[in-house]
Short mmCIF file of C-alpha atoms in Angstrom, two decimals:
data_model
loop_
_atom_site.label_atom_id
_atom_site.label_comp_id
_atom_site.label_asym_id
_atom_site.label_seq_id
_atom_site.Cartn_x
_atom_site.Cartn_y
_atom_site.Cartn_z
CA MET K 1 6.22 32.16 -4.02
CA PRO K 2 6.15 30.19 -7.38
CA GLY K 3 6.28 27.13 -5.04
CA ILE K 4 3.26 28.24 -3.02
CA LEU K 5 1.26 29.15 -6.07
CA LEU K 6 2.18 25.56 -7.79
CA ALA K 7 1.31 23.75 -4.43
CA ILE K 8 -2.14 25.70 -4.27
CA GLY K 9 -2.79 24.61 -7.86
CA TYR K 10 -2.14 20.88 -6.96
CA ILE K 11 -4.39 21.27 -3.70
CA ALA K 12 -7.23 22.54 -6.11
CA LEU K 13 -6.66 19.88 -8.72
CA LEU K 14 -6.56 17.00 -5.91
CA LEU K 15 -9.86 18.53 -4.39
CA TYR K 16 -11.47 18.35 -7.86
CA ILE K 17 -10.26 14.87 -8.15
CA MET K 18 -11.66 13.84 -4.89
CA ARG K 19 -15.06 15.08 -5.72
CA ARG K 20 -15.02 13.08 -8.85
CA MET K 21 -13.80 9.80 -7.54
CA PRO K 22 -16.21 7.43 -5.71
CA PHE K 23 -13.30 6.34 -3.17
CA TYR K 24 -13.16 9.89 -1.81
CA ALA K 25 -16.58 11.26 -2.61
CA ARG K 26 -18.82 8.19 -1.36
CA VAL K 27 -17.29 7.33 1.87
CA PRO K 28 -19.77 5.87 4.50
CA LYS K 29 -20.69 8.40 7.19
CA LEU K 30 -18.01 10.74 5.64
CA PRO K 31 -19.43 13.50 3.33
CA VAL K 32 -16.96 14.70 0.81
CA ARG K 33 -16.76 18.11 2.17
CA VAL K 34 -15.47 16.49 5.48
CA VAL K 35 -12.88 14.57 3.38
CA ALA K 36 -11.79 17.73 1.67
CA LEU K 37 -11.48 19.50 5.14
CA LEU K 38 -9.32 16.46 6.46
CA PHE K 39 -7.02 16.83 3.43
CA LEU K 40 -6.63 20.51 3.94
CA LEU K 41 -5.95 19.77 7.62
CA LYS K 42 -3.28 17.44 6.58
CA VAL K 43 -1.66 19.76 4.25
CA ALA K 44 -1.55 22.26 7.06
CA ALA K 45 -0.06 19.79 9.36
CA GLY K 46 2.63 19.12 6.76
CA VAL K 47 3.37 22.75 6.38
CA ALA K 48 3.63 22.95 10.33
CA LEU K 49 6.20 20.03 10.12
CA TRP K 50 8.06 22.03 7.60
CA ALA K 51 7.91 25.02 9.65
CA VAL K 52 9.33 23.22 12.70
CA TYR K 53 12.27 21.90 10.66
CA THR K 54 12.78 25.18 9.04
CA TRP K 55 12.76 27.54 12.15
CA VAL K 56 13.21 25.27 15.23
CA TYR K 57 15.36 22.62 14.31
CA THR K 58 17.58 24.35 11.72
CA GLU K 59 20.19 21.80 10.91
CA ARG K 60 18.82 20.82 7.51
CA VAL K 61 21.12 17.72 6.98
CA HIS K 62 19.73 16.08 9.86
CA ALA K 63 15.90 16.75 9.21
CA ASP K 64 14.17 13.80 7.66
CA ILE K 65 11.83 15.94 5.59
CA PHE K 66 14.77 17.67 3.97
CA LYS K 67 17.70 15.34 3.74
CA TYR K 68 16.02 12.76 1.45
CA PHE K 69 14.50 15.60 -0.54
CA ASP K 70 17.83 16.97 -0.95
CA ASP K 71 19.35 13.62 -2.02
CA SER K 72 16.64 13.14 -4.65
CA ALA K 73 17.79 16.42 -6.41
CA ILE K 74 21.16 14.50 -6.99
CA MET K 75 19.29 11.45 -8.58
CA PHE K 76 16.85 13.62 -10.59
CA SER K 77 19.92 15.59 -12.04
CA ALA K 78 20.45 12.67 -14.39
CA LEU K 79 17.38 13.33 -16.29
CA PRO K 80 18.69 15.98 -18.92
CA ASP K 81 21.72 14.10 -20.01
CA ARG K 82 21.58 10.53 -18.77
CA PRO K 83 17.86 9.56 -18.58
CA GLY K 84 18.84 6.06 -18.66
CA ASP K 85 20.74 6.27 -15.37
CA LEU K 86 17.62 7.94 -13.78
CA LEU K 87 15.33 5.11 -14.78
CA ARG K 88 17.77 2.36 -13.53
CA MET K 89 18.19 4.36 -10.10
CA LEU K 90 14.43 4.72 -9.81
CA PHE K 91 13.55 1.13 -10.68
CA SER K 92 16.79 -0.35 -8.92
CA VAL K 93 17.79 -2.20 -12.21
CA GLN K 94 21.61 -2.72 -12.44
CA ASN K 95 22.29 0.26 -10.48
CA ASP K 96 24.63 -1.13 -7.77
CA THR K 97 27.94 -0.39 -9.52
CA PRO K 98 31.02 1.73 -8.88
CA TYR K 99 29.74 4.10 -11.58
CA PHE K 100 26.59 4.88 -9.81
CA ASP K 101 28.47 5.26 -6.49
CA ALA K 102 30.82 7.75 -7.94
CA ASN K 103 28.42 9.75 -9.95
CA TYR K 104 25.39 9.75 -7.73
CA TYR K 105 25.34 7.85 -4.44
CA THR K 106 28.43 9.21 -2.83
CA LEU K 107 27.31 12.45 -3.52
CA MET K 108 24.18 12.09 -1.44
CA ASN K 109 24.36 12.13 2.33
CA ASN K 110 21.98 9.44 3.08
CA TRP K 111 22.05 6.70 0.54
CA TYR K 112 24.55 4.84 2.71
CA ARG K 113 23.90 4.40 6.47
CA GLU K 114 26.63 4.86 8.92
CA TYR K 115 25.31 1.72 10.49
CA GLU K 116 24.46 -0.69 7.68
CA GLY K 117 22.59 -3.73 8.70
CA ASN K 118 21.25 -6.68 6.69
CA MET K 119 17.79 -4.96 6.44
CA HIS K 120 16.78 -3.12 3.44
CA ASN K 121 17.81 0.56 3.59
CA ASP K 122 14.38 2.42 3.65
CA ALA K 123 16.16 5.65 2.91
CA HIS K 124 16.21 4.57 -0.70
CA THR K 125 12.59 4.37 -0.85
CA ILE K 126 11.97 7.83 0.48
CA ILE K 127 14.55 9.11 -1.82
CA ARG K 128 13.00 7.57 -4.78
CA PHE K 129 9.62 8.70 -3.84
CA ASN K 130 10.91 12.47 -3.67
CA THR K 131 12.64 11.91 -7.13
CA PHE K 132 9.30 10.68 -8.70
CA VAL K 133 7.49 13.57 -7.40
CA ARG K 134 10.16 15.91 -8.65
CA PHE K 135 8.49 15.25 -12.13
CA LEU K 136 5.36 17.09 -10.83
CA SER K 137 7.08 19.63 -8.40
CA PHE K 138 9.94 21.02 -10.48
CA GLY K 139 11.83 21.07 -7.37
CA GLU K 140 9.52 23.00 -5.24
CA PHE K 141 9.28 21.42 -1.83
CA HIS K 142 5.79 22.29 -0.68
CA VAL K 143 4.40 20.32 -3.84
CA HIS K 144 6.07 17.31 -2.12
CA THR K 145 4.19 18.25 1.05
CA VAL K 146 0.74 18.24 -0.80
CA ILE K 147 1.39 15.06 -2.47
CA ALA K 148 2.44 13.36 0.87
CA ALA K 149 -0.49 14.68 2.67
CA PHE K 150 -2.77 13.37 -0.20
CA LEU K 151 -1.29 9.80 -0.28
CA SER K 152 -1.42 9.64 3.72
CA LEU K 153 -5.14 10.61 3.46
CA THR K 154 -5.77 8.02 0.85
CA GLY K 155 -4.44 5.40 3.02
CA MET K 156 -6.38 6.56 6.05
CA LEU K 157 -9.43 6.55 4.13
CA ALA K 158 -8.99 3.08 3.10
CA LEU K 159 -8.35 2.27 6.78
CA TYR K 160 -11.64 4.18 7.72
CA ARG K 161 -13.32 2.15 4.94
CA THR K 162 -12.06 -1.19 6.30
CA PHE K 163 -13.57 -0.67 9.77
CA VAL K 164 -16.62 1.58 9.32
CA ALA K 165 -19.04 -1.28 8.65
CA MET K 166 -17.80 -2.93 11.93
CA LEU K 167 -18.50 0.09 13.99
CA PRO K 168 -22.27 1.27 13.42
CA GLY K 169 -22.92 4.21 15.77
CA ARG K 170 -19.17 4.79 16.31
CA GLU K 171 -18.32 6.29 13.06
CA ARG K 172 -17.23 9.77 14.16
CA ALA K 173 -15.02 8.24 16.82
CA LEU K 174 -13.43 5.96 14.15
CA MET K 175 -12.74 9.14 12.23
CA ILE K 176 -11.07 10.98 15.40
CA ALA K 177 -9.00 7.76 15.87
CA ILE K 178 -7.58 7.42 12.43
CA PHE K 179 -7.22 11.16 11.12
CA LEU K 180 -7.19 13.37 14.26
CA LEU K 181 -4.88 12.04 16.91
CA PRO K 182 -2.51 14.85 17.26
CA SER K 183 0.91 12.97 16.83
CA VAL K 184 -0.64 10.90 14.03
CA LEU K 185 -1.81 14.17 12.25
CA PHE K 186 1.64 15.88 12.94
CA TRP K 187 3.99 13.03 11.67
CA ALA K 188 1.69 11.41 9.07
CA SER K 189 1.20 14.30 6.96
CA GLY K 190 4.65 15.61 5.85
CA VAL K 191 7.33 14.54 3.59
CA ILE K 192 8.60 11.53 5.71
CA LYS K 193 8.18 7.85 5.70
CA GLU K 194 5.06 7.93 8.03
CA SER K 195 2.86 9.55 5.14
CA LEU K 196 3.71 6.83 2.90
CA LEU K 197 3.55 4.22 5.72
CA PHE K 198 -0.09 5.15 6.20
CA PHE K 199 -0.82 4.94 2.63
CA GLY K 200 0.61 1.57 2.16
CA LEU K 201 -0.89 0.14 5.26
CA GLY K 202 -4.38 1.45 4.78
CA ILE K 203 -4.73 0.32 1.10
CA LEU K 204 -3.15 -3.08 1.83
CA LEU K 205 -5.44 -3.95 4.83
CA TRP K 206 -8.60 -2.66 2.95
CA LEU K 207 -7.83 -4.71 -0.22
CA TYR K 208 -6.97 -7.68 1.88
CA LEU K 209 -10.52 -7.88 3.62
CA ARG K 210 -12.02 -7.34 0.21
CA MET K 211 -9.81 -10.17 -0.98
CA LEU K 212 -11.16 -12.64 1.63
CA LYS K 213 -14.69 -11.65 0.75
CA GLY K 214 -13.87 -12.48 -2.95
CA ASN K 215 -14.57 -8.79 -3.87
CA ILE K 216 -11.38 -7.99 -5.79
CA GLY K 217 -10.36 -7.93 -9.36
CA PRO K 218 -7.03 -8.18 -11.16
CA LEU K 219 -6.12 -4.55 -10.65
CA GLY K 220 -6.89 -4.68 -7.04
CA LEU K 221 -4.53 -7.68 -6.65
CA LEU K 222 -1.94 -5.79 -8.50
CA VAL K 223 -2.30 -2.91 -5.92
CA PHE K 224 -2.41 -5.24 -3.17
CA GLY K 225 1.06 -6.83 -4.05
CA ALA K 226 2.41 -3.37 -4.86
CA THR K 227 1.41 -1.94 -1.44
CA GLY K 228 2.96 -5.04 0.30
CA VAL K 229 6.34 -4.38 -1.67
CA LEU K 230 6.13 -0.80 -0.64
CA LEU K 231 5.74 -1.56 2.93
CA PHE K 232 8.53 -4.14 2.78
CA HIS K 233 10.83 -1.49 1.55
CA LEU K 234 9.67 1.41 3.78
CA LYS K 235 9.39 -0.08 7.31
CA PHE K 236 9.68 -4.03 7.17
CA TYR K 237 8.78 -4.40 10.87
CA VAL K 238 5.31 -2.94 10.15
CA ILE K 239 4.53 -5.65 7.46
CA ALA K 240 6.34 -8.19 9.76
CA SER K 241 3.84 -7.11 12.52
CA LEU K 242 1.02 -7.33 10.36
CA LEU K 243 1.59 -10.96 8.97
CA PRO K 244 0.13 -12.72 12.16
CA THR K 245 -3.11 -10.28 11.79
CA LEU K 246 -3.68 -11.29 8.17
CA ALA K 247 -3.04 -14.95 8.82
CA MET K 248 -5.67 -15.07 11.79
CA LEU K 249 -8.13 -13.16 9.58
CA ALA K 250 -7.79 -15.47 6.67
CA TRP K 251 -7.98 -18.62 8.92
CA ALA K 252 -11.16 -17.34 10.72
CA ARG K 253 -12.76 -16.89 7.26
CA ALA K 254 -11.93 -20.40 6.29
CA THR K 255 -12.85 -22.11 9.58
CA PRO K 256 -15.33 -19.90 11.30
CA ARG K 257 -16.31 -22.80 13.74
CA LEU K 258 -12.78 -23.30 15.20
CA SER K 259 -11.91 -21.97 18.74
CA LEU K 260 -10.38 -18.45 18.51
CA LEU K 261 -7.88 -19.69 21.48
CA VAL K 262 -6.84 -22.60 19.22
CA ARG K 263 -6.32 -20.29 16.21
CA THR K 264 -4.56 -17.66 18.19
CA ALA K 265 -2.17 -20.14 19.82
CA VAL K 266 -1.31 -21.83 16.58
CA VAL K 267 -0.59 -18.60 14.80
CA VAL K 268 1.54 -17.38 17.53
CA LEU K 269 3.45 -20.61 17.72
CA VAL K 270 3.82 -21.04 13.85
CA PHE K 271 5.04 -17.26 13.36
CA THR K 272 7.48 -17.54 16.49
CA LEU K 273 9.03 -20.81 15.18
CA ALA K 274 9.16 -19.42 11.67
CA GLY K 275 10.86 -16.30 12.84
CA LEU K 276 13.48 -18.24 15.10
CA HIS K 277 14.28 -20.48 12.21
CA LEU K 278 14.14 -18.05 9.31
CA HIS K 279 18.04 -18.09 9.02
CA TYR K 280 17.86 -21.55 7.54
CA VAL K 281 15.82 -20.28 4.65
CA LEU K 282 17.59 -17.02 4.48
CA PRO K 283 21.35 -17.51 5.41
CA GLY K 284 22.48 -14.56 7.34
CA PHE K 285 19.07 -13.36 8.43
CA ASN K 286 18.91 -14.22 12.08
CA VAL K 287 15.77 -12.34 13.30
CA LEU K 288 16.85 -12.11 16.97
CA GLU K 289 20.36 -11.17 16.00
CA THR K 290 19.12 -8.58 13.44
CA ILE K 291 16.79 -6.77 16.15
CA ALA K 292 19.64 -6.87 18.66
CA VAL K 293 21.94 -5.34 16.05
CA LYS K 294 19.34 -2.70 15.40
CA GLN K 295 19.21 -1.69 19.00
CA ARG K 296 23.02 -1.68 19.25
CA ASP K 297 23.26 0.56 16.29
CA PHE K 298 20.59 2.94 17.32
CA ILE K 299 22.13 3.55 20.66
CA GLY K 300 25.44 4.21 19.01
CA LEU K 301 23.98 6.72 16.58
CA SER K 302 22.18 8.39 19.50
CA GLN K 303 25.14 8.60 21.61
CA ALA K 304 27.10 10.07 18.90
CA THR K 305 24.42 12.70 17.76
CA ASP K 306 22.85 13.32 21.28
CA PRO K 307 19.36 13.82 20.27
CA GLY K 308 18.28 15.20 23.76
CA SER K 309 15.59 12.30 24.51
CA PHE K 310 17.83 9.31 24.79
CA VAL K 311 16.87 6.84 27.45
CA MET K 312 19.35 3.89 27.80
CA PRO K 313 17.40 0.48 27.33
CA PRO K 314 18.47 -2.89 28.64
CA ARG K 315 20.87 -4.38 26.15
CA LEU K 316 19.46 -7.14 24.11
CA GLU K 317 21.19 -10.35 23.50
CA PRO K 318 20.21 -12.63 20.43
CA THR K 319 18.72 -15.18 22.82
CA VAL K 320 14.79 -15.81 23.37
CA TRP K 321 15.20 -15.43 27.07
CA SER K 322 16.66 -11.99 26.54
CA PHE K 323 13.86 -10.84 24.45
CA LEU K 324 11.21 -12.34 26.94
CA GLN K 325 13.00 -10.51 29.74
CA GLN K 326 12.87 -7.23 28.07
CA ALA K 327 9.17 -7.52 26.60
CA PRO K 328 7.60 -5.77 29.46
CA TYR K 329 10.11 -2.83 29.05
CA ALA K 330 9.54 -2.74 25.21
CA LEU K 331 5.82 -2.34 25.63
CA MET K 332 6.21 0.21 28.50
CA ILE K 333 8.46 2.34 26.58
CA THR K 334 6.23 2.32 23.46
CA LEU K 335 2.88 2.89 25.00
CA VAL K 336 3.68 5.03 27.96
CA GLY K 337 7.46 6.17 27.46
CA PRO K 338 6.76 9.53 26.38
CA LEU K 339 4.87 10.17 29.52
CA VAL K 340 7.31 8.39 31.86
CA TYR K 341 10.53 9.72 30.22
CA PRO K 342 9.36 13.03 28.59
CA ALA K 343 11.78 14.62 26.06
CA PRO K 344 12.95 18.02 27.05
CA GLY K 345 11.28 21.17 25.63
CA ALA K 346 7.74 22.02 24.38
CA PHE K 347 7.56 18.75 22.11
CA GLY K 348 8.35 16.42 24.80
CA ALA K 349 5.60 18.26 27.14
CA VAL K 350 3.14 18.09 24.37
CA ALA K 351 3.90 14.23 23.85
CA ALA K 352 3.57 13.64 27.28
CA MET K 353 0.30 15.33 27.64
CA GLU K 354 -0.99 13.63 24.49
CA ASN K 355 0.05 10.20 25.94
CA ALA K 356 -1.74 10.90 29.32
CA ILE K 357 -4.90 12.12 27.44
CA LEU K 358 -4.82 9.11 25.20
CA LEU K 359 -4.54 6.68 28.23
CA LEU K 360 -7.27 8.35 30.10
CA ALA K 361 -9.54 8.35 27.10
CA ILE K 362 -8.83 4.40 26.56
CA GLY K 363 -9.42 3.97 30.18
CA PHE K 364 -12.67 5.79 30.21
CA LEU K 365 -14.17 4.08 27.12
CA LEU K 366 -13.10 0.61 28.40
CA MET K 367 -15.55 1.28 31.42
CA TYR K 368 -18.28 0.98 28.87
CA ARG K 369 -17.65 -2.14 26.97
CA LEU K 370 -19.64 -4.93 25.50
CA PRO K 371 -19.83 -8.58 26.67
CA TRP K 372 -17.18 -10.53 25.08
CA ARG K 373 -19.73 -12.92 23.48
CA ALA K 374 -21.10 -9.58 21.62
CA VAL K 375 -17.75 -8.70 20.24
CA ASP K 376 -16.11 -9.58 16.88
CA ARG K 377 -13.53 -11.36 18.95
CA THR K 378 -11.47 -12.41 15.95
CA MET K 379 -11.12 -8.96 14.72
CA VAL K 380 -10.30 -7.56 18.20
CA VAL K 381 -7.66 -10.20 18.80
CA SER K 382 -6.22 -9.57 15.29
CA VAL K 383 -6.04 -5.81 15.77
CA ILE K 384 -4.33 -6.28 19.32
CA SER K 385 -1.71 -8.65 18.04
CA PHE K 386 -0.61 -6.04 15.57
CA VAL K 387 -0.56 -3.46 18.12
CA ILE K 388 1.48 -5.69 20.61
CA LEU K 389 4.03 -6.91 18.06
CA MET K 390 4.56 -3.46 16.61
CA ALA K 391 4.98 -2.00 20.09
CA LEU K 392 7.50 -4.64 20.99
CA LEU K 393 9.66 -4.19 17.93
CA ILE K 394 9.67 -0.45 18.46
CA GLY K 395 10.46 -0.73 22.24
CA TRP K 396 13.18 -3.50 21.75
CA THR K 397 15.05 -1.27 19.08
CA THR K 398 14.20 2.40 19.95
CA PRO K 399 16.17 4.39 22.68
CA VAL K 400 14.95 7.81 21.81
CA MET K 401 11.64 9.32 22.99
CA GLY K 402 11.31 11.64 20.09
CA ALA K 403 11.71 8.60 17.63
CA VAL K 404 9.38 6.54 19.60
CA VAL K 405 6.38 9.01 19.44
CA ARG K 406 6.95 9.06 15.56
CA TYR K 407 7.40 5.46 14.99
CA ARG K 408 4.43 4.28 17.05
CA THR K 409 2.04 6.72 15.15
CA PRO K 410 0.79 3.71 12.86
CA LEU K 411 -0.27 1.58 15.87
CA LEU K 412 -2.14 4.30 17.68
CA PRO K 413 -5.26 4.15 15.34
CA PHE K 414 -5.32 0.47 15.65
CA LEU K 415 -5.02 0.79 19.23
CA PHE K 416 -8.34 3.01 19.46
CA ILE K 417 -10.05 0.89 16.84
CA ALA K 418 -9.58 -2.03 19.23
CA VAL K 419 -11.26 -0.15 22.07
CA LEU K 420 -14.12 0.90 19.66
CA LEU K 421 -14.77 -2.72 18.62
CA VAL K 422 -15.40 -3.58 22.37
CA LEU K 423 -17.20 -0.31 23.22
CA ASP K 424 -20.88 -0.28 24.10
CA HIS K 425 -21.74 3.10 22.64
CA HIS K 426 -25.36 2.95 23.78
CA ALA K 427 -24.61 2.43 27.39
CA LEU K 428 -21.94 5.25 27.04
CA LEU K 429 -24.41 7.75 25.35
CA VAL K 430 -27.16 7.01 28.07
CA ARG K 431 -24.62 7.93 30.71
CA TRP K 432 -22.86 10.77 28.85
CA PRO K 433 -25.44 11.97 26.18
CA ARG K 434 -23.11 15.00 25.28
CA LEU K 435 -20.67 12.68 23.95
CA ARG K 436 -22.89 11.85 21.06
CA THR K 437 -21.21 14.32 18.76
CA LEU K 438 -17.82 12.59 19.37
CA ILE K 439 -18.95 9.14 18.97
CA SER K 440 -21.60 8.87 16.25
CA VAL K 441 -22.69 10.64 13.09
#
């Protein structure tokens, strides 16, 4: 009960802050009361995630929302007697020593992975996040849910602000695409990496477009850099998927008269060559080998734990030809895998149903598309490039449908945003006037 009361207190405080801060209170075509309702909805979704991992999947040691929270208690335990240890662990300063291993890390269940690669261990980031929140929560889990939901909402609002001016007459559809897709709402509202991922992704993209317009100050640049670091340490493949998009947008701003086809071809070529030769700059970091090892390790972990929705993928070899061969499979498994290979039980059925509805909605909306010359083609291609690259990286490495449903949540809003960018909403509403409440404000 004390934890629930404390969480309610923080909800009230954050609702008050949202009414006072222009970022939340003055969102184009999104009244502050709607923003508040979206926040409460995300808190409810975060509680639902907690309930699922409390009463349905009861092995706490394997639940992402609990295992990093529990490990953070070990890190936070240094505060009373050894606060210097806590600061060094929080900010990763001279903390990789046998002393910290013996007193903290070996007591945790998730600081070290069973399958360690040469990528940054993103578990460290979410453990540190939970440790920071413990200064506010006093160890009450539901406060962590409230904070995670608020950060996720903040990132999604930034994403909404990024695109709303590009989609006049389609504001409500944009809101649905960002905030209300079922899997996005469920997985990006609790105490897991996806909530922080949406926070970093939304803020970074919003600030980046402001930076291209010269509308950003020193504080904005500092936050932009900090969110880039957060994404790097949280999910490296997301920031890697976003880099070509950022490059295309910057180049289009600098040379608006250059052919989109030329820009796209050059960006694809440059990033492909850079990725294939990155190990010459960072010895030991071979991109193809890293992805192939990631797939192998995920297969090994899945076979050892039997998650129930495992689908054996074609094995990747660290060669360009192997990756090209498996690219269609990777796109298929990410975009329609939950429908083709539904996981067992109610969650698998819900994910398959959502996938079918999303595909039907996309197909329906694309029937009413604008002529290509009337579209912001650079933005459409940039958004689609992010979706495709992220879908490939997920599909190449992830053999578990439950994980695919969760990992692909950041790309789903962008997929719908690409559709909305080419949607002729006037023609749609002439034919289907009853859809007005779902499309425009």
